[in-house]
Structures are given as structure tokens and as C-alpha cells.
PDB file of C-alpha atoms and ligand atoms in Angstrom:
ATOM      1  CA  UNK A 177      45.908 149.060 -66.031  1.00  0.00           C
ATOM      2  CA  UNK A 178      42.917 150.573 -68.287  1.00  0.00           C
ATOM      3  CA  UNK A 179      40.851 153.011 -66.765  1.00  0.00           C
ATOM      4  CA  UNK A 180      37.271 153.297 -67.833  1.00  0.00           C
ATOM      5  CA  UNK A 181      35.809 157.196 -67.876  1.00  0.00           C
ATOM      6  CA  UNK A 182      32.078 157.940 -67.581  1.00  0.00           C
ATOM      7  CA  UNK A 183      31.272 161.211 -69.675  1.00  0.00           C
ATOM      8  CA  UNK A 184      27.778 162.524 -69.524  1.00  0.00           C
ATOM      9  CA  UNK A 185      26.349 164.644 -72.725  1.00  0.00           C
ATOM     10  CA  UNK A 186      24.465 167.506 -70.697  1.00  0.00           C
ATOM     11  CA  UNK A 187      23.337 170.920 -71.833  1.00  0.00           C
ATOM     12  CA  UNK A 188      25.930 173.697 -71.790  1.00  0.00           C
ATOM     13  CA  UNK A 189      27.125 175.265 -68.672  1.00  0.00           C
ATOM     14  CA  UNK A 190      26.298 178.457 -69.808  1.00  0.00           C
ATOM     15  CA  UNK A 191      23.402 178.066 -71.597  1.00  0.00           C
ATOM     16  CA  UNK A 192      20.206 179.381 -69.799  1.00  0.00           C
ATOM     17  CA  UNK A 193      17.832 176.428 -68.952  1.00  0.00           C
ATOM     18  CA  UNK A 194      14.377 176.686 -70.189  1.00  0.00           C
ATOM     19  CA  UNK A 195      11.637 174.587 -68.527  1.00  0.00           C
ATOM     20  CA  UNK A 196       9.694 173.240 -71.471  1.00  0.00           C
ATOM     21  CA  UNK A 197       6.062 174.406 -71.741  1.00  0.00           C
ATOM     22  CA  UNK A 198       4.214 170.926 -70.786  1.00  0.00           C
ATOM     23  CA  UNK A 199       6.692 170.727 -67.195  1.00  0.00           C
ATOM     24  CA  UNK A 200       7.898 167.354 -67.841  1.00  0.00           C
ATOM     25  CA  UNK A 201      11.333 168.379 -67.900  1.00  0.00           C
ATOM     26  CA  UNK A 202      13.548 171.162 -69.560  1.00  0.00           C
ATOM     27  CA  UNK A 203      13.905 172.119 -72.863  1.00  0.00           C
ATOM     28  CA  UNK A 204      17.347 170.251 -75.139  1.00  0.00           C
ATOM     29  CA  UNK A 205      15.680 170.991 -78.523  1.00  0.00           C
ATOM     30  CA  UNK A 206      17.832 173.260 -80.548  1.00  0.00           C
ATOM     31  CA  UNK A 207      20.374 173.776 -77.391  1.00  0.00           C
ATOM     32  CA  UNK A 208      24.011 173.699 -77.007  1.00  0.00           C
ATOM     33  CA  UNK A 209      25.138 170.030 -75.734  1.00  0.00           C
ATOM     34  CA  UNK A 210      28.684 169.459 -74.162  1.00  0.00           C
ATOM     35  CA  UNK A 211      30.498 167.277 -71.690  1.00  0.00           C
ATOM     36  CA  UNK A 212      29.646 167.579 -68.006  1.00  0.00           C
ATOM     37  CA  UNK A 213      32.059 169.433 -66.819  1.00  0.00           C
ATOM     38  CA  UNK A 214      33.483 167.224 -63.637  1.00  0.00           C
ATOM     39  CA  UNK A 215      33.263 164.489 -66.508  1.00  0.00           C
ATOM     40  CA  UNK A 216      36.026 166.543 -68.560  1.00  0.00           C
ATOM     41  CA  UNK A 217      37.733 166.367 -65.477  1.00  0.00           C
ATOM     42  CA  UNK A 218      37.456 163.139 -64.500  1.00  0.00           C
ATOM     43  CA  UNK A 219      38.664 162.214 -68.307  1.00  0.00           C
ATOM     44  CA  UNK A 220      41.821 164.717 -68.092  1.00  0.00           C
ATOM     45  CA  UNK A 221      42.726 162.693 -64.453  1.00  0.00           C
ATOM     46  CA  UNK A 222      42.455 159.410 -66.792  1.00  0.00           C
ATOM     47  CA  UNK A 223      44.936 161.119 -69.400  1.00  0.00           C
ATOM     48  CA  UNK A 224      47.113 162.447 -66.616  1.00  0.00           C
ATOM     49  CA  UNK A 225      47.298 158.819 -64.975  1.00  0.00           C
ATOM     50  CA  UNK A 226      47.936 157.439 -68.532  1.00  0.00           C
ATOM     51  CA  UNK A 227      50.779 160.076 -69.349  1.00  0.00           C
ATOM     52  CA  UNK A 228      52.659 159.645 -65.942  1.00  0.00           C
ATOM     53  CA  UNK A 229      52.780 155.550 -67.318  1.00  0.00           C
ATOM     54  CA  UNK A 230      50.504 154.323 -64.631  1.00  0.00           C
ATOM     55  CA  UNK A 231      47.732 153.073 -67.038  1.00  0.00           C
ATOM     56  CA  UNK A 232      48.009 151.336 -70.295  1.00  0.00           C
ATOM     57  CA  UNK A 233      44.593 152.638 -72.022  1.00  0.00           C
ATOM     58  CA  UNK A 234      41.298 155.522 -71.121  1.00  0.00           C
ATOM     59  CA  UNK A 235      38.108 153.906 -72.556  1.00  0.00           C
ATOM     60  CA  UNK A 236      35.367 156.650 -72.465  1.00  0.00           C
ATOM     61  CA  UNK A 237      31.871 155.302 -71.808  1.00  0.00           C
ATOM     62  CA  UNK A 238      28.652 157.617 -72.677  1.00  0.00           C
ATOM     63  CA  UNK A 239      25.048 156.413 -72.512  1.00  0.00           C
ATOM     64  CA  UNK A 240      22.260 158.045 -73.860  1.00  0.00           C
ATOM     65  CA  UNK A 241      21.015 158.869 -77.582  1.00  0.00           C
ATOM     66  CA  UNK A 242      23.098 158.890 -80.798  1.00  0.00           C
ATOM     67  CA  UNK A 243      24.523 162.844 -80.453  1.00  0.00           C
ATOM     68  CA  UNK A 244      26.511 160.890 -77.082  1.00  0.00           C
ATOM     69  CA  UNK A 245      28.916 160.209 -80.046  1.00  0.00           C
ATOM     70  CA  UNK A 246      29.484 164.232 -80.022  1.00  0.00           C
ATOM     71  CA  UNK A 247      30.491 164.071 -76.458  1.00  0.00           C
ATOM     72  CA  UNK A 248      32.794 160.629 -77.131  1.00  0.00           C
ATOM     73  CA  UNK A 249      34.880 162.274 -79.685  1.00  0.00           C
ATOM     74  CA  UNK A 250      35.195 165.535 -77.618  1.00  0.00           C
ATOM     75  CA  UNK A 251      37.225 162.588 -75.076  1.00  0.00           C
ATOM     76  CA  UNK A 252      38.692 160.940 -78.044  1.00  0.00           C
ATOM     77  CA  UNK A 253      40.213 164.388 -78.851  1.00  0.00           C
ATOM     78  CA  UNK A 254      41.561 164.892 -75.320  1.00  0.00           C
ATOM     79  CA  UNK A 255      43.468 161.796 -75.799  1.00  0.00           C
ATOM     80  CA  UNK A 256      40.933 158.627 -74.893  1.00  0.00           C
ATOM     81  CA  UNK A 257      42.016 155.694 -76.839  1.00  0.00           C
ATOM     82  CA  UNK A 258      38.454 154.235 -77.281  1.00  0.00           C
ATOM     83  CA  UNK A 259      34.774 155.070 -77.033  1.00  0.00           C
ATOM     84  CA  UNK A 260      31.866 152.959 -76.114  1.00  0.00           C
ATOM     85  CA  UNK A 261      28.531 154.245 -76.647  1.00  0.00           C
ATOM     86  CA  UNK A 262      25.345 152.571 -75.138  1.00  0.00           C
ATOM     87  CA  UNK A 263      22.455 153.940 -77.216  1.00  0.00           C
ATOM     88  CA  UNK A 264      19.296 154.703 -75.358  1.00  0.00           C
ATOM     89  CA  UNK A 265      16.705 156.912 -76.067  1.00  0.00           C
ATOM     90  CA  UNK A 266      14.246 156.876 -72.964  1.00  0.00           C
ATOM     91  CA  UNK A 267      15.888 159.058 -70.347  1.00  0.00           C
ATOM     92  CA  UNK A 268      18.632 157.353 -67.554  1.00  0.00           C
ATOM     93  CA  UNK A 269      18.705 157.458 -64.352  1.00  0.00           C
ATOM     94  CA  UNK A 270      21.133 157.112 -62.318  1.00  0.00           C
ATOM     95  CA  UNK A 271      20.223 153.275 -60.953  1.00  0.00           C
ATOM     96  CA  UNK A 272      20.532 152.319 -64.971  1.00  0.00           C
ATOM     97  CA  UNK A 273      23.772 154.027 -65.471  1.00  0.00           C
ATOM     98  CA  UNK A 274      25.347 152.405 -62.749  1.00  0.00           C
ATOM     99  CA  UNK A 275      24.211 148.969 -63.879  1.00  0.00           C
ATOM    100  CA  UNK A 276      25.430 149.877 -67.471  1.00  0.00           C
ATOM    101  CA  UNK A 277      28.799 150.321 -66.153  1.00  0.00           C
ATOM    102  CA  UNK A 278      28.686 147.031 -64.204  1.00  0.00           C
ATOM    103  CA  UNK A 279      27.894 145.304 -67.040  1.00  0.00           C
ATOM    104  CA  UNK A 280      30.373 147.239 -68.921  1.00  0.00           C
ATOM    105  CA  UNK A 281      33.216 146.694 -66.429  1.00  0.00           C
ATOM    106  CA  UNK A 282      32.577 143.160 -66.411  1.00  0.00           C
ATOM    107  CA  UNK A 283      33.319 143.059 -70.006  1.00  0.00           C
ATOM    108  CA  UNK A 284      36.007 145.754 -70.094  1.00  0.00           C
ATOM    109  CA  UNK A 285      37.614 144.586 -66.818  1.00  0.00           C
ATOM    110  CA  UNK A 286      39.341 147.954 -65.808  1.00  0.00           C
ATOM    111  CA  UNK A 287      41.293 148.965 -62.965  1.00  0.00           C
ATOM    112  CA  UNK A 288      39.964 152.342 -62.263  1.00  0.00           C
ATOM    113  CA  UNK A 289      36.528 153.743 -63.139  1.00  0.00           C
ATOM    114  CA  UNK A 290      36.365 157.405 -62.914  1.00  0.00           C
ATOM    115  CA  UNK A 291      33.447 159.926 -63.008  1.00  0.00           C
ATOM    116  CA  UNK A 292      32.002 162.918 -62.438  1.00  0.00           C
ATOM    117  CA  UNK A 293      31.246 163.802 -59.011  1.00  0.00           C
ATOM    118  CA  UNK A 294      27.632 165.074 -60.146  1.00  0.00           C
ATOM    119  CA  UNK A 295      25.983 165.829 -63.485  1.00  0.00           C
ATOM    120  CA  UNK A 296      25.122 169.470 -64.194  1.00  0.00           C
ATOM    121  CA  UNK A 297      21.819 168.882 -65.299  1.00  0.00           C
ATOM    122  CA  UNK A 298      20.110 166.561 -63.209  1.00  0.00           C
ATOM    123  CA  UNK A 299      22.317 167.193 -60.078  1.00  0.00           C
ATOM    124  CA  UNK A 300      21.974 163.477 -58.656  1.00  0.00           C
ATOM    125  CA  UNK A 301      25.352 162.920 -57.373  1.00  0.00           C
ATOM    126  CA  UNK A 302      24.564 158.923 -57.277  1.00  0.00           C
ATOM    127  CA  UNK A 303      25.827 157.203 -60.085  1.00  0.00           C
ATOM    128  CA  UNK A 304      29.581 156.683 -58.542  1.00  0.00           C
ATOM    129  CA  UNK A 305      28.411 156.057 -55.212  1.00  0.00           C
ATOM    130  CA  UNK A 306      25.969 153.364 -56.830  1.00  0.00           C
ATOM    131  CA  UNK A 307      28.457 151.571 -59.084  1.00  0.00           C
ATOM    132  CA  UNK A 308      30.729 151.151 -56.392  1.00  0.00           C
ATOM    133  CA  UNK A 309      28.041 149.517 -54.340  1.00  0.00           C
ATOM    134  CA  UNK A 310      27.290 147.417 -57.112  1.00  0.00           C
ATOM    135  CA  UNK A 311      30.820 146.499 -58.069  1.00  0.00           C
ATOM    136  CA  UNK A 312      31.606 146.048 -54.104  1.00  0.00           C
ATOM    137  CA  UNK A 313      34.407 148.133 -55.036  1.00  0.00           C
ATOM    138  CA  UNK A 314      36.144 150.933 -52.720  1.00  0.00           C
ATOM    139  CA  UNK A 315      35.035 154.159 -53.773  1.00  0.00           C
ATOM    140  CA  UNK A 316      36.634 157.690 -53.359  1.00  0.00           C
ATOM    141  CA  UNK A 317      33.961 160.548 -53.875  1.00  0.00           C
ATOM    142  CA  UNK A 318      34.526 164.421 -54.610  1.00  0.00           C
ATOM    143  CA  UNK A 319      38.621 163.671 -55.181  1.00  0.00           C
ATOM    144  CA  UNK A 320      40.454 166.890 -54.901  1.00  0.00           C
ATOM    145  CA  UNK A 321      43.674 164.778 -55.208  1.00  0.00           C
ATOM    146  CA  UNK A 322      44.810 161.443 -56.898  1.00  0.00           C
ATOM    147  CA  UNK A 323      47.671 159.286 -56.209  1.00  0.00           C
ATOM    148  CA  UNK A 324      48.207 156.009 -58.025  1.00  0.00           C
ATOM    149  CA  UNK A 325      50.518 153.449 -56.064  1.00  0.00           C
ATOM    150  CA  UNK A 326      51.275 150.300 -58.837  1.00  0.00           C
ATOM    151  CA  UNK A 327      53.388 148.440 -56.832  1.00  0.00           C
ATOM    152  CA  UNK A 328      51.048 148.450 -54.282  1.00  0.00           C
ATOM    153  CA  UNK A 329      48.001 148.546 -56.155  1.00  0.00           C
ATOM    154  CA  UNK A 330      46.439 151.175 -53.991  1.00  0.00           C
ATOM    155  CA  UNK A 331      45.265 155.063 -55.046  1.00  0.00           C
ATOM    156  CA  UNK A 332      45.178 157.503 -52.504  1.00  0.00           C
ATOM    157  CA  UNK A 333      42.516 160.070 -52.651  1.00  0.00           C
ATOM    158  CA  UNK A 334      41.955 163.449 -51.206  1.00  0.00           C
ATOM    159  CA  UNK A 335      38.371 164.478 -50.614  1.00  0.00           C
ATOM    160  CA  UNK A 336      36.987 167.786 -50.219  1.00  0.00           C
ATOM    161  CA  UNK A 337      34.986 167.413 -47.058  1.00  0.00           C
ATOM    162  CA  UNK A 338      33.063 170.074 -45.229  1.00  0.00           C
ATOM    163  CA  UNK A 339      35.702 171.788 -43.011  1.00  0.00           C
ATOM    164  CA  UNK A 340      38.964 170.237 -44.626  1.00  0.00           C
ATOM    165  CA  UNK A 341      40.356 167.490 -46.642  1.00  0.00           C
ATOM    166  CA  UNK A 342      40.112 163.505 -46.078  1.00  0.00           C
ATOM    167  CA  UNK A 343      42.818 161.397 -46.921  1.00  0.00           C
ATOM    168  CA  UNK A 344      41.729 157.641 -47.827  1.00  0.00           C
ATOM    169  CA  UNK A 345      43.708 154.808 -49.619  1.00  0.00           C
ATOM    170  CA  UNK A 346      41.890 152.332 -51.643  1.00  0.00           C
ATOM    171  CA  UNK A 347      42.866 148.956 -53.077  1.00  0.00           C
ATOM    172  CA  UNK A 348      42.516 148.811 -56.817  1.00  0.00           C
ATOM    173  CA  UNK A 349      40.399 148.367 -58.392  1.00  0.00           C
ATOM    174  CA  UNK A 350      38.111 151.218 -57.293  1.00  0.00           C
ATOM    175  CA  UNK A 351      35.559 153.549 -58.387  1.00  0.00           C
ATOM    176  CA  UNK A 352      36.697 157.422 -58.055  1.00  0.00           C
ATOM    177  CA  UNK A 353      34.492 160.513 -58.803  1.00  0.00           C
ATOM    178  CA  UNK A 354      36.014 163.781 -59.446  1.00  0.00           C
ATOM    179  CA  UNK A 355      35.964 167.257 -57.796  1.00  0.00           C
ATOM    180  CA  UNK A 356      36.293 171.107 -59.457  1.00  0.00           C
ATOM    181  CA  UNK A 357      39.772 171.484 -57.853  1.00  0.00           C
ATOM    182  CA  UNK A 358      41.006 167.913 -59.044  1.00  0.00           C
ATOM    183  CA  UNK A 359      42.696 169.388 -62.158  1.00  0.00           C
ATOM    184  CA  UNK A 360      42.413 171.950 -65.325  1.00  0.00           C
ATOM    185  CA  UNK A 361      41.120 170.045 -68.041  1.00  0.00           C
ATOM    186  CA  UNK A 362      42.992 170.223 -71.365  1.00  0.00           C
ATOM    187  CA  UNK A 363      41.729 171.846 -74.514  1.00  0.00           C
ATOM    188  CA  UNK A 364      41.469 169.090 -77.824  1.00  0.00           C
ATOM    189  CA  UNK A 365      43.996 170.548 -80.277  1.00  0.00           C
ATOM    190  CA  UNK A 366      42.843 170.903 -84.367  1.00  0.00           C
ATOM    191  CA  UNK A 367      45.262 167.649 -85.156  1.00  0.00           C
ATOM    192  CA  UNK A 368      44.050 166.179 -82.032  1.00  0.00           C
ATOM    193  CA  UNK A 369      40.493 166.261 -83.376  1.00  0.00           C
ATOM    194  CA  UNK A 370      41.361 165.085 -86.129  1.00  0.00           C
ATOM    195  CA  UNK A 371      42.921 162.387 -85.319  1.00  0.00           C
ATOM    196  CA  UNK A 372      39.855 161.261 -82.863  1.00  0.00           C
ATOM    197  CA  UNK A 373      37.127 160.586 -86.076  1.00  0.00           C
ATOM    198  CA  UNK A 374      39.338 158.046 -86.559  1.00  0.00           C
ATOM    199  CA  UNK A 375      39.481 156.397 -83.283  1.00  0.00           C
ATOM    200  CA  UNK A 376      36.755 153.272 -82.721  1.00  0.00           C
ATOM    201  CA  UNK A 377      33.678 153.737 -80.607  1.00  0.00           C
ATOM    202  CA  UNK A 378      31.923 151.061 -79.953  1.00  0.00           C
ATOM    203  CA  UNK A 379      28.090 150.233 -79.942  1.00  0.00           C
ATOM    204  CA  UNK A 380      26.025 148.647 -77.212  1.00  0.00           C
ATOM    205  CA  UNK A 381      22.454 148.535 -76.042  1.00  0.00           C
ATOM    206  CA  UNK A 382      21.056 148.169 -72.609  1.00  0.00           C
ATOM    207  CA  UNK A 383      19.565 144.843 -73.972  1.00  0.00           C
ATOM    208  CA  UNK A 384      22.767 143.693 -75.277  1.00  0.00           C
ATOM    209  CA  UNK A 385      24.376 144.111 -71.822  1.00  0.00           C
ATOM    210  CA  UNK A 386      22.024 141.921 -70.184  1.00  0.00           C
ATOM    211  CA  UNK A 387      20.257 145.545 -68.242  1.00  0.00           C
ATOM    212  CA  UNK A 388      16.785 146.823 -67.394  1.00  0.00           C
ATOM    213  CA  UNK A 389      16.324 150.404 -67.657  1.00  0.00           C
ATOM    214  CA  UNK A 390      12.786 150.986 -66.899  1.00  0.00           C
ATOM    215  CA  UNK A 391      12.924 153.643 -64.749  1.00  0.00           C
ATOM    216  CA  UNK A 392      12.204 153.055 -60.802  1.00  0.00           C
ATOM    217  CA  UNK A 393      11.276 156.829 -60.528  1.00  0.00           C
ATOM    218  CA  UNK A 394       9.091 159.129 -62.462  1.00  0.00           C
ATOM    219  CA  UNK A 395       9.286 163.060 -62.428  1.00  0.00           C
ATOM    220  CA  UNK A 396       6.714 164.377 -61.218  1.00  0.00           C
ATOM    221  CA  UNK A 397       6.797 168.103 -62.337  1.00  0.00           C
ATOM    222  CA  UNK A 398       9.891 170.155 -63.613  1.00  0.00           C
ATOM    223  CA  UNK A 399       8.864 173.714 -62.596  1.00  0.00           C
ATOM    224  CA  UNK A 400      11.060 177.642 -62.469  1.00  0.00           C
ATOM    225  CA  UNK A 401      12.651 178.673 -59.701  1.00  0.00           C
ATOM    226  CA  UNK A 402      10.133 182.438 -58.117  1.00  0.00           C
ATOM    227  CA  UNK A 403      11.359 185.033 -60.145  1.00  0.00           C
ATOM    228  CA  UNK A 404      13.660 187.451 -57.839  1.00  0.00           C
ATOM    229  CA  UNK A 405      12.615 190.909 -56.898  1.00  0.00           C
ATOM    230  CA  UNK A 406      14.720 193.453 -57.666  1.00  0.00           C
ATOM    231  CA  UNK A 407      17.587 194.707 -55.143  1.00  0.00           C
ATOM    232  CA  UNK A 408      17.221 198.689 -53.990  1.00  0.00           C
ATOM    233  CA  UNK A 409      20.630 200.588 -54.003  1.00  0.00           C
ATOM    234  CA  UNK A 410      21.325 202.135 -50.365  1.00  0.00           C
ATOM    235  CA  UNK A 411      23.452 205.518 -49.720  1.00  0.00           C
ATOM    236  CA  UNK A 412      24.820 204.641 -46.508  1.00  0.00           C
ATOM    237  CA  UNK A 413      25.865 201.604 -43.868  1.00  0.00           C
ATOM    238  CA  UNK A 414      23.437 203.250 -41.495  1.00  0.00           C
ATOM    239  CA  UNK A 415      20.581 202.695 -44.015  1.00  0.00           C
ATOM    240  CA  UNK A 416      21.179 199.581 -44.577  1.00  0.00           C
ATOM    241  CA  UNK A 417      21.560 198.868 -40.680  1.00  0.00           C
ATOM    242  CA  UNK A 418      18.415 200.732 -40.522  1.00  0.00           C
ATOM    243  CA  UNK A 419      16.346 198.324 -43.034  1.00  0.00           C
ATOM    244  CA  UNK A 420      18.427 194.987 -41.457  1.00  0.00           C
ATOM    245  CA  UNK A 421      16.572 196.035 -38.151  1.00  0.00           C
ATOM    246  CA  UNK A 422      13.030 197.625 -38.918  1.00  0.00           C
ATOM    247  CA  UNK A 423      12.465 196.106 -42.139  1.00  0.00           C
ATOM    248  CA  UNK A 424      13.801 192.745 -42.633  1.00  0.00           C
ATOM    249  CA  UNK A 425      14.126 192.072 -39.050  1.00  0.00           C
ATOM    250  CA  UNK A 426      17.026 190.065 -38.768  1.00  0.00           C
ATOM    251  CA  UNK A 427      19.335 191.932 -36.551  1.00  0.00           C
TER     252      UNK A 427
HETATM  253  P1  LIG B 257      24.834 161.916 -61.496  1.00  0.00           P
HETATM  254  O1  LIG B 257      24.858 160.829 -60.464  1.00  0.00           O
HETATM  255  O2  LIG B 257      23.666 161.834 -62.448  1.00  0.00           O
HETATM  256  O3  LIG B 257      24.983 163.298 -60.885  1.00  0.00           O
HETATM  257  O4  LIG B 257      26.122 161.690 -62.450  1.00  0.00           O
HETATM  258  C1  LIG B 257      27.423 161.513 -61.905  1.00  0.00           C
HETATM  259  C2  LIG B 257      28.367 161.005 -62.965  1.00  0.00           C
HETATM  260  O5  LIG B 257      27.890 159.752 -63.482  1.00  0.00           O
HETATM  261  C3  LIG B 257      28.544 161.882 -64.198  1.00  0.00           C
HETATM  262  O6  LIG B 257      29.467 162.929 -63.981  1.00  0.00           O
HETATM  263  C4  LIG B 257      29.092 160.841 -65.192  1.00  0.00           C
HETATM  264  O7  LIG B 257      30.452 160.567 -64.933  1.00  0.00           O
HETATM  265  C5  LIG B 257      28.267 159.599 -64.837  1.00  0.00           C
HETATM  266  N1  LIG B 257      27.057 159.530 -65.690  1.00  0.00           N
HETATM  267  C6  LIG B 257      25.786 159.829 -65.343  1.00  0.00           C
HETATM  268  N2  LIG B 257      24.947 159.652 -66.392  1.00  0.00           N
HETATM  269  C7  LIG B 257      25.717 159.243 -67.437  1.00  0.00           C
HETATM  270  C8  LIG B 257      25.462 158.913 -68.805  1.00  0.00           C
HETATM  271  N3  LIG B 257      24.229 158.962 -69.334  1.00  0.00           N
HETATM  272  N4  LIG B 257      26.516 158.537 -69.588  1.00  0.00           N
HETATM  273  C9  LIG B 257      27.760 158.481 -69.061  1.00  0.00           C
HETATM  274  N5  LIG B 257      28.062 158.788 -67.793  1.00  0.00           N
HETATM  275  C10 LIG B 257      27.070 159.168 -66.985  1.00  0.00           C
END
């Protein structure tokens, strides 16, 4: 079985985002880059999967402009055998990245797709659910917990739902999008990275894939969150009980 990994090129965790002057989005000039972090996930599950003899080959899929490359050998150093990259330089929304990988899974024909619950930078939580709709595949969301059944060409998934866990079992193939708690995702080693300038990535366009990107959404306005005000120190439980009641009124 291949399994096909979605890994989204997003700025840094812990840089501090910067709405750019004009408010049409934030700012990426001259800022740290990496791989969404449920992505790295998602692409250590894939290795994982591989390693325990379940899958045969982890084909990492990024879309976006040329740095995705970056971002596909960061995966190629974890251990993907293969990169594709699908060069586009107007931004992606979630609707077009989930037709991308349709069109890409038709050609790549894998049994798995994996990816990140959510992207840290636009938050959308959509493109797995979409895929899956598109693909009229099963779909396990926010997996805390993967199983892989060959025999019976099933995974069973644990999902982290509000108040506990959910147990589902899907027939393969099947789209699966990754949690925090899933795993610890490995670090590349020097030979490791090494090794991955050498490994092929392959080049696609929307156009060559058949898929319309023009965006069905605009943004509107990308604007700071109120500044906070400053917290007081109190001496003493009583004060603070004191300002809960006659201040803030909410005992
Ligand atoms: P989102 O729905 O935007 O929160 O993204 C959820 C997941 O979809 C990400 O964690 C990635 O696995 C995948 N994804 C979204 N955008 C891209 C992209 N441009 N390239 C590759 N994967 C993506």
C-alpha cells in the first residue's frame, strides 16, 4: 500500500505574526517558513505505518510556490520516498487543495491519504474533510490513534472528541487527518538530509492536473487581535474576591 502525505509550508510556530500594512493578509516576506506542524505528524504516522511493513512507499504532496520544495525535502529527510510539488503562486484554498489531491490520487492511486488536522496559519480545518467528500472515501478526522488491519483492509482510528475518545473502523482506502497526541514526530538526521537532495520530487501544475483554482472566496480584511490591558498584581484572595464581586461583577 502507498500512502500519500499532505504537508503544508506555513510560517513558523513560533514566529510572531505580523499583519501586513495594506490588511490583505499577514506578512511571509523575510519570515521563517516550516512544515505545519500536525503535517509533520501526519508524515511521521506515514513513516511509522511504512516501518511496521504495512505500506510499501510515503509520497509527500505540497502545493503552493517554489520554496514548497523546502518543506518536501524536510519530509524527504524524515524518510518520504518521493515528493510531488504542485507549483502555484496565487494563494490556495482549501476547495483547490482538496481537488489537487483528487486529481493527484487518481494518478498516484494510494491507499491512505493522510493530513494535517488543521493548518497553523489559516486555521481552516477543511481540506481532509473535503477530499474525502470528493474521493467518497471514509474519513477519520483529529486521529489520536491509528491501527492498520491488511488482511482486512480496514484502519481503525481513535478520535479526540469533546468529552472522550471515538473509536471508528474504516475500509481502505480512506482519508485520515492527524491530531497533537497522534505521535512525536522524528527529527531528520545530518546523513538523513543528505541523502533526501537526492530523492525525486516531482513537478505538477494545477493546469496539468486537469484543476481550477480560482478562488470561490475572497478575504475580506486580515486585521490584529485588541491589544490586552495589562493584569494588576493582588495581595490577597479576599482582594481578588473583592474585585470578582464589585468590580468585574461576575460572582
Ligand atoms: P486546512 O484545511 O487549511 O486547515 O489544512 C489541513 C491540512 O490540509 C494541512 O495540515 C495539510 O495536510 C493539507 N493542506 C492544506 N493546504 C495544503 C497545501 N498548500 N499543500 C499541501 N497540503 C496542504
Amino acid at each position: 500500500m502507498k500512502i500519500m502525505v499532505a504537508i503544508k509550508r506555513v510560517v513558523d510556530y513560533a514566529v510572531k505574526i505580523r499583519v501586513k500594512p495594506d490588511r490583505t493578509g499577514v506578512e511571509t516576506q523575510n519570515v521563517k517558513m516550516s512544515m505545519n506542524p500536525f503535517c509533520e505528524i501526519a508524515i511521521e504516522e506515514a513513516l511509522r505505518i511504512k516501518e511496521a511493513g504495512l505500506a510499501s512507499e510515503v509520497v509527500a504532496v505540497s502545493m503552493g510556490p517554489v520554496q514548497c520544495v523546502d518543506t518536501l525535502r524536510t519530509g524527504l529527510a524524515m524518510g518520504a520516498d518521493r515528493g510531488i510539488h504542485v507549483e502555484a503562486t496565487a494563494p490556495l484554498y482549501p476547495l483547490s487543495v482538496a481537488k489537487i489531491l483528487k486529481a493527484l490520487v487518481e494518478v498516484e492511486k494510494p491507499g491512505l491519504l493522510l493530513l494535517g488536522k488543521q493548518a497553523i496559519d489559516d486555521d481552516c480545518n477543511q481540506t481532509g474533510q473535503m477530499v474525502a467528500g470528493l474521493l467518497n472515501w471514509p474519513q477519520g478526522t483529529f486521529a489520536s490513534k491509528v491501527v492498520i488491519d491488511k488482511e482486512k483492509q480496514e484502519v481503525t482510528v481513535d478520535r479526540e472528541v469533546d468529552g472522550g475518545l471515538e473509536t471508528l473502523c474504516l475500509d481502505l482506502p480512506a482519508v485520515i487527518t492527524t491530531d497533537l497526541r497522534l505521535n512525536q514526530p522524528r527529527y531528520a538526521t545530518l546523513p538523513n538530509i543528505m541523502k533526501a537532495k537526492s530523492k525525486p520530487i516531482k513537478k505538477f501544475t494545477p493546469q496539468k492536473l486537469n484543476v481550477n483554482v480560482k478562488p470561490d472566496l475572497e478575504v475580506v480584511e486580515v486585521t490584529e487581535p485588541p491589544k490586552r490591558k495589562a493584569g494588576i498584581l493582588l495581595s490577597s484572595v479576599d482582594e481578588l474576591i473583592d474585585k470578582l464581586k464589585n468590580e468585574a461583577h461576575v460572582i
